[in-house]
Amino acid sequence: MSDTEGARLFREAWVAGVHRHFPGEPKPGYVAPWDETPQWEREAAGAVAAQVRQFVSLSDGAAERLTREQKGRFVAICWTAQMYRHFIDPKPAYVADWPQLPTWQQETDADIFEAVEKSVEKSAG
């Protein structure tokens, strides 16, 4: 899977998760189509998707035994690192620790991990 494909998979999983878990009407930027997604966000999404793919591959299938919370935390930590990479002084919400993230975002991060995990399983099988 190319970085662009991984970034798109991440974004698609994010948008689907927002629609599934966000209470009420999400901000337009949360569900903007790929073509309207800023370049920094595309790059960050691709990097995080690559990190999840590598993590899943290197676990030799054992990552499936992680809890949803552990999967979501992994995505959140990888995303936080990307925010520090792309911004000198990121917004606090961009780098909030797991307990400070809203439930909808925690669930969406877990969905992202599982979407990438499934793509790894498909390519291996």
PDB file of C-alpha atoms in Angstrom, residues 2-116:
ATOM      1  CA  SER A   2       1.384   3.383  -0.979  1.00  0.00           C
ATOM      2  CA  ASP A   3       1.564   6.294   1.452  1.00  0.00           C
ATOM      3  CA  THR A   4      -1.240   8.020  -0.446  1.00  0.00           C
ATOM      4  CA  GLU A   5      -3.437   4.916  -0.275  1.00  0.00           C
ATOM      5  CA  GLY A   6      -2.711   4.626   3.445  1.00  0.00           C
ATOM      6  CA  ALA A   7      -3.513   8.296   3.979  1.00  0.00           C
ATOM      7  CA  ARG A   8      -6.794   7.932   2.112  1.00  0.00           C
ATOM      8  CA  LEU A   9      -7.679   4.800   4.107  1.00  0.00           C
ATOM      9  CA  PHE A  10      -6.949   6.718   7.315  1.00  0.00           C
ATOM     10  CA  ARG A  11      -9.085   9.668   6.183  1.00  0.00           C
ATOM     11  CA  GLU A  12     -11.961   7.434   5.084  1.00  0.00           C
ATOM     12  CA  ALA A  13     -11.897   5.629   8.446  1.00  0.00           C
ATOM     13  CA  TRP A  14     -11.736   8.985  10.255  1.00  0.00           C
ATOM     14  CA  VAL A  15     -14.743  10.408   8.381  1.00  0.00           C
ATOM     15  CA  ALA A  16     -16.753   7.196   8.857  1.00  0.00           C
ATOM     16  CA  GLY A  17     -15.873   7.169  12.554  1.00  0.00           C
ATOM     17  CA  VAL A  18     -16.859  10.797  12.997  1.00  0.00           C
ATOM     18  CA  HIS A  19     -20.215  10.086  11.353  1.00  0.00           C
ATOM     19  CA  ARG A  20     -20.650   7.023  13.592  1.00  0.00           C
ATOM     20  CA  HIS A  21     -19.468   8.414  16.938  1.00  0.00           C
ATOM     21  CA  PHE A  22     -19.677  12.228  16.944  1.00  0.00           C
ATOM     22  CA  PRO A  23     -22.605  13.523  18.996  1.00  0.00           C
ATOM     23  CA  GLY A  24     -24.626  15.880  16.843  1.00  0.00           C
ATOM     24  CA  GLU A  25     -23.408  17.612  13.705  1.00  0.00           C
ATOM     25  CA  PRO A  26     -19.603  17.465  13.232  1.00  0.00           C
ATOM     26  CA  LYS A  27     -17.573  20.460  12.115  1.00  0.00           C
ATOM     27  CA  PRO A  28     -17.258  20.539   8.305  1.00  0.00           C
ATOM     28  CA  GLY A  29     -13.475  20.103   8.525  1.00  0.00           C
ATOM     29  CA  TYR A  30     -13.935  16.819  10.388  1.00  0.00           C
ATOM     30  CA  VAL A  31     -15.734  15.276   7.441  1.00  0.00           C
ATOM     31  CA  ALA A  32     -14.261  17.214   4.518  1.00  0.00           C
ATOM     32  CA  PRO A  33     -13.549  15.133   1.418  1.00  0.00           C
ATOM     33  CA  TRP A  34      -9.983  14.143   0.552  1.00  0.00           C
ATOM     34  CA  ASP A  35      -9.573  16.915  -2.011  1.00  0.00           C
ATOM     35  CA  GLU A  36     -10.349  19.514   0.666  1.00  0.00           C
ATOM     36  CA  THR A  37      -8.024  17.997   3.273  1.00  0.00           C
ATOM     37  CA  PRO A  38      -4.943  20.166   3.942  1.00  0.00           C
ATOM     38  CA  GLN A  39      -1.586  18.803   2.784  1.00  0.00           C
ATOM     39  CA  TRP A  40      -0.170  18.618   6.327  1.00  0.00           C
ATOM     40  CA  GLU A  41      -3.162  16.513   7.363  1.00  0.00           C
ATOM     41  CA  ARG A  42      -2.752  14.179   4.388  1.00  0.00           C
ATOM     42  CA  GLU A  43       0.926  13.723   5.257  1.00  0.00           C
ATOM     43  CA  ALA A  44       0.151  13.092   8.922  1.00  0.00           C
ATOM     44  CA  ALA A  45      -2.575  10.589   8.017  1.00  0.00           C
ATOM     45  CA  GLY A  46      -0.194   8.732   5.712  1.00  0.00           C
ATOM     46  CA  ALA A  47       2.518   8.609   8.352  1.00  0.00           C
ATOM     47  CA  VAL A  48       0.168   7.288  11.031  1.00  0.00           C
ATOM     48  CA  ALA A  49      -1.305   4.700   8.663  1.00  0.00           C
ATOM     49  CA  ALA A  50       2.232   3.534   7.829  1.00  0.00           C
ATOM     50  CA  GLN A  51       3.086   3.285  11.529  1.00  0.00           C
ATOM     51  CA  VAL A  52      -0.022   1.200  12.214  1.00  0.00           C
ATOM     52  CA  ARG A  53       0.698  -1.029   9.183  1.00  0.00           C
ATOM     53  CA  GLN A  54       4.251  -1.625  10.363  1.00  0.00           C
ATOM     54  CA  PHE A  55       3.155  -2.248  13.946  1.00  0.00           C
ATOM     55  CA  VAL A  56       0.535  -4.769  12.834  1.00  0.00           C
ATOM     56  CA  SER A  57       2.966  -6.492  10.444  1.00  0.00           C
ATOM     57  CA  LEU A  58       5.740  -6.720  13.012  1.00  0.00           C
ATOM     58  CA  SER A  59       3.366  -8.181  15.606  1.00  0.00           C
ATOM     59  CA  ASP A  60       2.758 -11.127  13.250  1.00  0.00           C
ATOM     60  CA  GLY A  61      -0.966 -11.030  13.929  1.00  0.00           C
ATOM     61  CA  ALA A  62      -0.720 -10.503  17.677  1.00  0.00           C
ATOM     62  CA  ALA A  63      -1.937  -6.896  17.418  1.00  0.00           C
ATOM     63  CA  GLU A  64      -5.452  -8.246  16.910  1.00  0.00           C
ATOM     64  CA  ARG A  65      -5.362  -9.221  20.605  1.00  0.00           C
ATOM     65  CA  LEU A  66      -5.050  -5.593  21.690  1.00  0.00           C
ATOM     66  CA  THR A  67      -8.122  -3.995  23.187  1.00  0.00           C
ATOM     67  CA  ARG A  68      -9.934  -1.280  21.241  1.00  0.00           C
ATOM     68  CA  GLU A  69      -8.594   1.218  23.746  1.00  0.00           C
ATOM     69  CA  GLN A  70      -5.003   0.081  23.152  1.00  0.00           C
ATOM     70  CA  LYS A  71      -5.526   0.316  19.400  1.00  0.00           C
ATOM     71  CA  GLY A  72      -7.001   3.787  19.699  1.00  0.00           C
ATOM     72  CA  ARG A  73      -4.231   4.937  22.035  1.00  0.00           C
ATOM     73  CA  PHE A  74      -1.629   3.832  19.495  1.00  0.00           C
ATOM     74  CA  VAL A  75      -3.252   5.918  16.774  1.00  0.00           C
ATOM     75  CA  ALA A  76      -3.603   8.889  19.125  1.00  0.00           C
ATOM     76  CA  ILE A  77       0.072   8.778  20.148  1.00  0.00           C
ATOM     77  CA  CYS A  78       1.229   8.487  16.545  1.00  0.00           C
ATOM     78  CA  TRP A  79      -1.052  11.403  15.590  1.00  0.00           C
ATOM     79  CA  THR A  80       0.311  13.540  18.436  1.00  0.00           C
ATOM     80  CA  ALA A  81       3.862  12.996  17.212  1.00  0.00           C
ATOM     81  CA  GLN A  82       2.791  14.119  13.742  1.00  0.00           C
ATOM     82  CA  MET A  83       1.220  17.269  15.176  1.00  0.00           C
ATOM     83  CA  TYR A  84       4.530  18.157  16.829  1.00  0.00           C
ATOM     84  CA  ARG A  85       6.238  17.434  13.515  1.00  0.00           C
ATOM     85  CA  HIS A  86       3.958  19.723  11.513  1.00  0.00           C
ATOM     86  CA  PHE A  87       3.388  22.550  14.022  1.00  0.00           C
ATOM     87  CA  ILE A  88       5.799  24.441  16.252  1.00  0.00           C
ATOM     88  CA  ASP A  89       3.013  25.225  18.712  1.00  0.00           C
ATOM     89  CA  PRO A  90       0.058  22.908  17.945  1.00  0.00           C
ATOM     90  CA  LYS A  91      -3.416  23.569  19.290  1.00  0.00           C
ATOM     91  CA  PRO A  92      -3.876  21.817  22.655  1.00  0.00           C
ATOM     92  CA  ALA A  93      -6.691  19.691  21.191  1.00  0.00           C
ATOM     93  CA  TYR A  94      -4.256  18.367  18.538  1.00  0.00           C
ATOM     94  CA  VAL A  95      -1.898  17.012  21.203  1.00  0.00           C
ATOM     95  CA  ALA A  96      -4.281  16.107  24.027  1.00  0.00           C
ATOM     96  CA  ASP A  97      -3.443  12.935  25.925  1.00  0.00           C
ATOM     97  CA  TRP A  98      -5.808   9.972  25.684  1.00  0.00           C
ATOM     98  CA  PRO A  99      -7.843  10.706  28.847  1.00  0.00           C
ATOM     99  CA  GLN A 100      -8.538  14.241  27.597  1.00  0.00           C
ATOM    100  CA  LEU A 101      -9.836  13.122  24.194  1.00  0.00           C
ATOM    101  CA  PRO A 102     -13.597  13.028  23.790  1.00  0.00           C
ATOM    102  CA  THR A 103     -15.117   9.558  23.613  1.00  0.00           C
ATOM    103  CA  TRP A 104     -16.102  10.015  19.960  1.00  0.00           C
ATOM    104  CA  GLN A 105     -12.472  10.685  19.060  1.00  0.00           C
ATOM    105  CA  GLN A 106     -11.197   7.720  21.071  1.00  0.00           C
ATOM    106  CA  GLU A 107     -13.664   5.446  19.275  1.00  0.00           C
ATOM    107  CA  THR A 108     -12.762   6.926  15.891  1.00  0.00           C
ATOM    108  CA  ASP A 109      -9.042   6.367  16.551  1.00  0.00           C
ATOM    109  CA  ALA A 110      -9.768   2.719  17.360  1.00  0.00           C
ATOM    110  CA  ASP A 111     -11.784   2.443  14.131  1.00  0.00           C
ATOM    111  CA  ILE A 112      -8.806   3.819  12.207  1.00  0.00           C
ATOM    112  CA  PHE A 113      -6.465   1.211  13.701  1.00  0.00           C
ATOM    113  CA  GLU A 114      -8.902  -1.576  12.852  1.00  0.00           C
ATOM    114  CA  ALA A 115      -9.369  -0.333   9.274  1.00  0.00           C
ATOM    115  CA  VAL A 116      -5.607  -0.298   8.712  1.00  0.00           C
TER     116      VAL A 116
END
